[in-house]
PDB file of C-alpha atoms in Angstrom:
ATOM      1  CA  UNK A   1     -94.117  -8.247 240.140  1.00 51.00           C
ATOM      2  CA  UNK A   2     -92.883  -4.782 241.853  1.00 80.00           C
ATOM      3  CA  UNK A   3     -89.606  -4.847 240.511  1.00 95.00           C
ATOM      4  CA  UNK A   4     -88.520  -2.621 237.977  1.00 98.00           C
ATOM      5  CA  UNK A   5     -85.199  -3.391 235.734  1.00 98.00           C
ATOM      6  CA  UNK A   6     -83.731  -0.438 233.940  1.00 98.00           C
ATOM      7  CA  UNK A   7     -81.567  -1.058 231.201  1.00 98.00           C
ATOM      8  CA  UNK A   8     -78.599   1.613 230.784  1.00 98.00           C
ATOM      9  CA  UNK A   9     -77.101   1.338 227.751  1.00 98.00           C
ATOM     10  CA  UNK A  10     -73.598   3.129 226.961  1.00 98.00           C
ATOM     11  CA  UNK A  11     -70.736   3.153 224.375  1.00 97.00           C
ATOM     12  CA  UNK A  12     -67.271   5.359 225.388  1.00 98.00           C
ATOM     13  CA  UNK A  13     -69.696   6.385 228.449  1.00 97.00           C
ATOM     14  CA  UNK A  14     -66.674   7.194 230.408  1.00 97.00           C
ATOM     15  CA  UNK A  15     -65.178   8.988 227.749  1.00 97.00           C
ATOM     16  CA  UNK A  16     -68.611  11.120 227.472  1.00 93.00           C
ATOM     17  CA  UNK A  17     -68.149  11.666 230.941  1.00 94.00           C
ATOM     18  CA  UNK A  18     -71.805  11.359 232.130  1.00 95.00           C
ATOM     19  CA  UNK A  19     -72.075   7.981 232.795  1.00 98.00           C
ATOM     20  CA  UNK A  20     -71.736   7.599 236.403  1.00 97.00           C
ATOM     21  CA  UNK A  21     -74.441  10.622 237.204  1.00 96.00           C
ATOM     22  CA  UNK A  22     -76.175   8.042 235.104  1.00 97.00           C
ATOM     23  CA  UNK A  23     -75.596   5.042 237.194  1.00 98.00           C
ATOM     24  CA  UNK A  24     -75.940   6.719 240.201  1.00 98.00           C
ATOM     25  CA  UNK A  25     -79.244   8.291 239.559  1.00 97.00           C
ATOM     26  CA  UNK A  26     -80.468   4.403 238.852  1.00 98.00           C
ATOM     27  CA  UNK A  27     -79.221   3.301 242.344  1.00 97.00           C
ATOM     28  CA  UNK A  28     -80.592   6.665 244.561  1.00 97.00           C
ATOM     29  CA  UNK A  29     -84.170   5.755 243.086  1.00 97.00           C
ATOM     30  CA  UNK A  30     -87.002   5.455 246.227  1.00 97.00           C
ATOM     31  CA  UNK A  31     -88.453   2.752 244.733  1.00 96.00           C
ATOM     32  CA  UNK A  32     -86.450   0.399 246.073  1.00 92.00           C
ATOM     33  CA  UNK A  33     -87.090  -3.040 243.874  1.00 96.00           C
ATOM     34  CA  UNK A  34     -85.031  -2.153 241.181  1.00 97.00           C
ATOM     35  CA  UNK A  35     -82.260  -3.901 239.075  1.00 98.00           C
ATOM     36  CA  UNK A  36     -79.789  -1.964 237.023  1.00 98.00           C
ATOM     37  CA  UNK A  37     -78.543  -4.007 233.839  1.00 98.00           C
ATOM     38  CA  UNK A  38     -75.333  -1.569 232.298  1.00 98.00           C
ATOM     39  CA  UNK A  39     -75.264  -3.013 228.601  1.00 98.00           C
ATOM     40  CA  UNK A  40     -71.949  -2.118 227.368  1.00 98.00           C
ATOM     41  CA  UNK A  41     -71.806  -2.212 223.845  1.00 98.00           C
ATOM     42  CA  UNK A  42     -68.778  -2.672 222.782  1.00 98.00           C
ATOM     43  CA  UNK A  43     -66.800   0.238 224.394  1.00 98.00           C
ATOM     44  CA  UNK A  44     -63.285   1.077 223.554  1.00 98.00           C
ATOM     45  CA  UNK A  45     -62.444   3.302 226.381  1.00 98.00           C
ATOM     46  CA  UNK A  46     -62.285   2.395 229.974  1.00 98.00           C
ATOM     47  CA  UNK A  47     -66.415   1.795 230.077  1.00 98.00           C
ATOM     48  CA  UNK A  48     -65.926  -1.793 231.165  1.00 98.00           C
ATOM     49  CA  UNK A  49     -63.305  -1.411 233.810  1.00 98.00           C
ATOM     50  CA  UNK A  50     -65.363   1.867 235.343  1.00 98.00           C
ATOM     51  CA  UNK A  51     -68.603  -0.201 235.287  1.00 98.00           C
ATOM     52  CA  UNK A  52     -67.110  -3.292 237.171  1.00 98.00           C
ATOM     53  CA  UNK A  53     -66.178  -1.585 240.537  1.00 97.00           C
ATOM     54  CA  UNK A  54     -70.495  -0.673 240.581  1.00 98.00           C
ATOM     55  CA  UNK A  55     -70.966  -4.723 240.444  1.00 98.00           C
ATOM     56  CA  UNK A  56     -70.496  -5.874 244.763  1.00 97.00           C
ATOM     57  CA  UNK A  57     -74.191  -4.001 244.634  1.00 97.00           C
ATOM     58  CA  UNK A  58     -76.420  -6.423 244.196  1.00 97.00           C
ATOM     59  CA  UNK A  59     -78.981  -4.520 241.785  1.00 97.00           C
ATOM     60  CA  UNK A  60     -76.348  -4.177 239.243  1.00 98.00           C
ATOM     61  CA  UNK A  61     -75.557  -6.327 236.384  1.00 98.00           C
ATOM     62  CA  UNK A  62     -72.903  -5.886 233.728  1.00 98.00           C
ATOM     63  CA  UNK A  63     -72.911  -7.079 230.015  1.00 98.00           C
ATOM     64  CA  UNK A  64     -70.261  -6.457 227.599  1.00 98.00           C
ATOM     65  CA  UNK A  65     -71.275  -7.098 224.053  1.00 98.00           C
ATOM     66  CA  UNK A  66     -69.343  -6.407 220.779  1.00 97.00           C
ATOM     67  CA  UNK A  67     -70.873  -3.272 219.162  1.00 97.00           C
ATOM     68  CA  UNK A  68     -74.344  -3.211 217.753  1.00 96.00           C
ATOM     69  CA  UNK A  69     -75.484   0.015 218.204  1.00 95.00           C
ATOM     70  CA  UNK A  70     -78.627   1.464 220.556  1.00 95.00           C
ATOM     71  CA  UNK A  71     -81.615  -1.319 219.635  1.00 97.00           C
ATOM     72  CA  UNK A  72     -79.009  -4.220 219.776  1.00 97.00           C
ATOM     73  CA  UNK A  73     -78.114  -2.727 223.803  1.00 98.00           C
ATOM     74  CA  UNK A  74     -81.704  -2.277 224.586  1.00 98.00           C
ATOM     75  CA  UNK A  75     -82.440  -5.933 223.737  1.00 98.00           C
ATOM     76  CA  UNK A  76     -79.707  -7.609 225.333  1.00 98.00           C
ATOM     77  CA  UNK A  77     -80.953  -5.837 228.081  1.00 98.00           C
ATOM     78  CA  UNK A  78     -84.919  -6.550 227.881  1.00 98.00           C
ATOM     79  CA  UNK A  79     -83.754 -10.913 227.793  1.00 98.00           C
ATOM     80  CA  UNK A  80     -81.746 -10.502 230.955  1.00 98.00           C
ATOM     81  CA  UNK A  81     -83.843  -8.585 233.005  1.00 98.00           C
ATOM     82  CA  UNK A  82     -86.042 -10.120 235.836  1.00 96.00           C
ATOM     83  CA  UNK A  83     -88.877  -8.164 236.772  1.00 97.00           C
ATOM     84  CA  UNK A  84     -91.796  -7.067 235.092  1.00 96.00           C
ATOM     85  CA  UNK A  85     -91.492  -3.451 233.936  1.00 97.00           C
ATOM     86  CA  UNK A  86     -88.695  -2.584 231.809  1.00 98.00           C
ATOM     87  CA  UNK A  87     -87.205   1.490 231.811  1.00 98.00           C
ATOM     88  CA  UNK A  88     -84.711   2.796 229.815  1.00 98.00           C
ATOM     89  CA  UNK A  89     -81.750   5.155 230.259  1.00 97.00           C
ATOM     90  CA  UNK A  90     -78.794   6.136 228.373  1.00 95.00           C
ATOM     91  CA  UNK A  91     -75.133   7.424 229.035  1.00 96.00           C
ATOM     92  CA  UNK A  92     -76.433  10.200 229.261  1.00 94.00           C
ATOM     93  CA  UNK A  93     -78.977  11.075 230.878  1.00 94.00           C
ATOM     94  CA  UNK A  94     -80.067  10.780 234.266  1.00 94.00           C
ATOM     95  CA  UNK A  95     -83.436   9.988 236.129  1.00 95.00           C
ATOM     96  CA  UNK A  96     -84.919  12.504 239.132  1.00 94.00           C
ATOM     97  CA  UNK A  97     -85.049  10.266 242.691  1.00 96.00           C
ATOM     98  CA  UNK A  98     -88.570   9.451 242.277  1.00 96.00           C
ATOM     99  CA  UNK A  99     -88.813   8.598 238.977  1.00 95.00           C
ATOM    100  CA  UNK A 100     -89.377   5.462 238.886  1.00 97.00           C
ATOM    101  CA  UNK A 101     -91.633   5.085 241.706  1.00 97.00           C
ATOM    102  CA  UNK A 102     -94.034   8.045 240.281  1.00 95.00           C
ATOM    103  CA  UNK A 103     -94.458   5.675 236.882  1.00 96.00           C
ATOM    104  CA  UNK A 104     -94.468   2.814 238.311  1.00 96.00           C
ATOM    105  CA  UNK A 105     -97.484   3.816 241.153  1.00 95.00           C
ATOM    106  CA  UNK A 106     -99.480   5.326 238.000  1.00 92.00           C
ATOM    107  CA  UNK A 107     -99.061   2.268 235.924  1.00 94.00           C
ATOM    108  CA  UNK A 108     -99.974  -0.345 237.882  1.00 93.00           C
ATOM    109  CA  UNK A 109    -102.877   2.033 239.536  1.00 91.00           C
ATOM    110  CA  UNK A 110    -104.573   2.533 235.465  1.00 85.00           C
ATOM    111  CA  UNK A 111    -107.898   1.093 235.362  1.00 80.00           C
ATOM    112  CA  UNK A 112    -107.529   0.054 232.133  1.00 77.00           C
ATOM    113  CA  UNK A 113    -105.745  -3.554 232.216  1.00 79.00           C
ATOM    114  CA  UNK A 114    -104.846  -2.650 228.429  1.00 88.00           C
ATOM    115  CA  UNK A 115    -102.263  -0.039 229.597  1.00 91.00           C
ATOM    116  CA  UNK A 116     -98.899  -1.168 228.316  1.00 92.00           C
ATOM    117  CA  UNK A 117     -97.015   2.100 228.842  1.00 93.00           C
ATOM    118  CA  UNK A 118     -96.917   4.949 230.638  1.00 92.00           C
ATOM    119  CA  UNK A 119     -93.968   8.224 229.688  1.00 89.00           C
ATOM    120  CA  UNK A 120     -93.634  11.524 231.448  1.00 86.00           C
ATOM    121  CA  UNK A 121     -91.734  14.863 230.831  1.00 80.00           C
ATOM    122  CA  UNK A 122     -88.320  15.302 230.084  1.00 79.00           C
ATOM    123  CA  UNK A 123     -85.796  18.083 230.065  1.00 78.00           C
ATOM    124  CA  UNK A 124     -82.726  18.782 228.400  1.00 74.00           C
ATOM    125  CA  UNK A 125     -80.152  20.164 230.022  1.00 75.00           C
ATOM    126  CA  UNK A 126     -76.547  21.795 229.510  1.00 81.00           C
ATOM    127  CA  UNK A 127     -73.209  19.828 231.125  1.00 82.00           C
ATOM    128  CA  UNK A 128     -73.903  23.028 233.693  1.00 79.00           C
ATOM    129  CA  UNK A 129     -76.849  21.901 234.487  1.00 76.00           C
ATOM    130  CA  UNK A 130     -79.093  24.409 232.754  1.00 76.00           C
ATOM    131  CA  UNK A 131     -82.195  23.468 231.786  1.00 74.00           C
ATOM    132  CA  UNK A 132     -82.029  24.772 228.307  1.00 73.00           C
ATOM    133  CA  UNK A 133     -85.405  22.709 226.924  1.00 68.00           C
ATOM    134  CA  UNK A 134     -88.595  21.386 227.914  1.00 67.00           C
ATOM    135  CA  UNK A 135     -90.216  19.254 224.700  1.00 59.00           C
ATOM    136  CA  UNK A 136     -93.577  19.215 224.313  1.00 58.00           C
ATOM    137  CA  UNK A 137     -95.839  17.083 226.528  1.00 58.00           C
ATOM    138  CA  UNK A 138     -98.707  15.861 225.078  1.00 58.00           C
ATOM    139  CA  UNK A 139    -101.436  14.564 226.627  1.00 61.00           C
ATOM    140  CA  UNK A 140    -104.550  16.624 224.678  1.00 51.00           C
ATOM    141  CA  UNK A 141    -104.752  13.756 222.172  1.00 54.00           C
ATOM    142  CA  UNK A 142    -103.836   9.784 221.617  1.00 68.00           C
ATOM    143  CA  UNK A 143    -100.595   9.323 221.763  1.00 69.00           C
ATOM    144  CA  UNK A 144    -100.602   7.084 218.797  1.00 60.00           C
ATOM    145  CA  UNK A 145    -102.479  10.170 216.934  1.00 68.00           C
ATOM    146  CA  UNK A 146     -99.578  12.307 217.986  1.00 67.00           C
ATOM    147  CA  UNK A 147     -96.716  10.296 217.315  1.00 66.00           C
ATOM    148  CA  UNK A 148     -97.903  10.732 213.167  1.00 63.00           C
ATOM    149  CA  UNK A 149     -96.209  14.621 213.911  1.00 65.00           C
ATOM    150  CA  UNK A 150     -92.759  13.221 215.500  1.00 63.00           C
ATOM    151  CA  UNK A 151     -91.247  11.059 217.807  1.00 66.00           C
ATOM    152  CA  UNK A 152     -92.782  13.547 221.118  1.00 68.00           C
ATOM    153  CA  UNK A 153     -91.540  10.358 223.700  1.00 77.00           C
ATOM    154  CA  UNK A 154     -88.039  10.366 225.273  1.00 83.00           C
ATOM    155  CA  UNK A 155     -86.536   6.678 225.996  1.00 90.00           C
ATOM    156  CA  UNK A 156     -85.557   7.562 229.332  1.00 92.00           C
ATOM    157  CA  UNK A 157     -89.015   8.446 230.312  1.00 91.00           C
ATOM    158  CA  UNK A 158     -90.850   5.114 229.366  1.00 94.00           C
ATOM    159  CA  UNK A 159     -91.966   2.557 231.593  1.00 97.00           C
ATOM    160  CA  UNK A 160     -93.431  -0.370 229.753  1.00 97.00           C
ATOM    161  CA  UNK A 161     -94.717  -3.899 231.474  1.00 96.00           C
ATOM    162  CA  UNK A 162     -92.471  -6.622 229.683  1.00 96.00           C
ATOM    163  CA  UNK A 163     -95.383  -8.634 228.464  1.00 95.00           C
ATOM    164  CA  UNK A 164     -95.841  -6.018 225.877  1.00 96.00           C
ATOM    165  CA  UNK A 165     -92.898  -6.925 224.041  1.00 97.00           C
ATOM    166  CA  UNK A 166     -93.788 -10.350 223.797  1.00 95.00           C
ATOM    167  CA  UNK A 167     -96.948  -9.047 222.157  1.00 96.00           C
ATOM    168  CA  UNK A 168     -95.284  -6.364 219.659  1.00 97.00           C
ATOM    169  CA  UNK A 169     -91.796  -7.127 219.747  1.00 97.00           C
ATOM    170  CA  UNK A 170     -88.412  -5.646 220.837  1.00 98.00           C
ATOM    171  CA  UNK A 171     -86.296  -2.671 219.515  1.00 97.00           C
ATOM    172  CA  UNK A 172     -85.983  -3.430 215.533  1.00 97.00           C
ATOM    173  CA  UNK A 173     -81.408  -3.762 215.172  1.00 96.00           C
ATOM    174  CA  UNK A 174     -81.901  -3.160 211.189  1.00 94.00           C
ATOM    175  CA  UNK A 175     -82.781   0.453 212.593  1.00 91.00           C
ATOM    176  CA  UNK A 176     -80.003   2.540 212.161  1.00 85.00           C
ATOM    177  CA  UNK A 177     -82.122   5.188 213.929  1.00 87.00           C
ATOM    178  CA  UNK A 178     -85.460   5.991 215.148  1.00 90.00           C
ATOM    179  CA  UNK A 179     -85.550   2.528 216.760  1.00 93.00           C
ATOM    180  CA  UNK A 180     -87.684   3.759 219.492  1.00 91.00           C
ATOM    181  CA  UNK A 181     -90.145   5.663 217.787  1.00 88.00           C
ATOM    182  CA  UNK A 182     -90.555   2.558 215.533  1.00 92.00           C
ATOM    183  CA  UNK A 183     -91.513   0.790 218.606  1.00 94.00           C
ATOM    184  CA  UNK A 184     -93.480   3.540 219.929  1.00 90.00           C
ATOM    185  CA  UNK A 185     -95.707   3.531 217.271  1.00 89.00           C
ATOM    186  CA  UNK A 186     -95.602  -0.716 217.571  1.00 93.00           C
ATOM    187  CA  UNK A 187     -96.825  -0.021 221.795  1.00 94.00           C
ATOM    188  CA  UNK A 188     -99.180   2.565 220.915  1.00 89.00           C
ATOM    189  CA  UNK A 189    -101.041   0.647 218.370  1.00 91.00           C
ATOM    190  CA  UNK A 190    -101.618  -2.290 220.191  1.00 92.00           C
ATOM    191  CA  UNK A 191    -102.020  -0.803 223.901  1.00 93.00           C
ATOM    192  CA  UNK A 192    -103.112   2.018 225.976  1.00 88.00           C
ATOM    193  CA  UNK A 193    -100.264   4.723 226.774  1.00 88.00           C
ATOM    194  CA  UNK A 194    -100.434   7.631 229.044  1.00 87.00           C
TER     195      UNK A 194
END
């Protein structure tokens, strides 16, 4: 399977004001087998009505869920998508235009059949636009050796094949917080990352 489906979770995204940079960073991606699943969970601004006029594209679903918080979104997200590598991407952030392609060429081109996940840079920036930090990248040692020092992986920069998840499970919703690095540690363990 080429396609990729990226799950963009939001709550009050409209409110936050970055959601449709979001959105439309999904949609100018080059590679062009994409689907975009917006998991709305449980907004109480105008998310839902701002999401619906994105839904005559075909890529683009829309789910509206009472709240459940971030691993809850994610989830609902992972059982309705329809290709074979899952990316994430919040309210916030955005992706660069060749994002997607770039991970998903240097996934599916890993000699190792064990690879289950593949992450790259990130940078934080200001609402100007500013980059203001560039966490560290590491690549000098496992990534399951490094995550024992912090969470170093951003959920916007994973791409991970969905049979994974069937292996090691989805985001944990008792998680109140470090959900992802939960299941980063859960990948990591079990298959090869880069």
């Amino acid at each position: 399977m080429k396609g990729v489906s990226v799950i963009l979770t939001t709550y009050n995204g409209v409110t936050r004001g970055y959601l449709q940079q979001a959105i439309e960073s999904v949609l100018a991606q080059s590679h062009r087998e994409i689907e975009l699943i917006i998991v709305n969970d449980g907004s109480t601004d105008k998310t839902k009505d701002f999401c619906e006029q994105y839904l005559s594209d075909h890529r683009i679903s829309l789910i509206n869920q009472e709240n459940n918080g971030p691993a809850a979104a994610r989830n609902t997200g992972i059982r309705h998508s329809n290709h074979g590598y899952i990316a994430f991407l919040d309210d916030d952030d955005f992706y660069e235009p060749m994002m997607i392609e770039r991970l998903y060429r240097e996934i599916t081109s890993r000699p190792n059949k064990n690879t289950g996940m593949i992450y790259c840079r990130t940078r934080h920036i200001n609402d100007k636009g500013v980059v203001i930090k560039t966490p560290l990248f590491v690549d000098s040692i496992p990534i399951y050796e490094a995550l024992f020092y912090g969470n170093v992986l951003s959920t916007p920069s994973i791409l991970v094949e969905k049979k994974v998840f069937d292996a090691v499970g989805t985001f944990r919703e008792h998680l109140h917080y470090a959900e992802d690095y939960d299941l980063w540690f859960r990948i990591s363990k079990s298959f090869g990352v880069y």
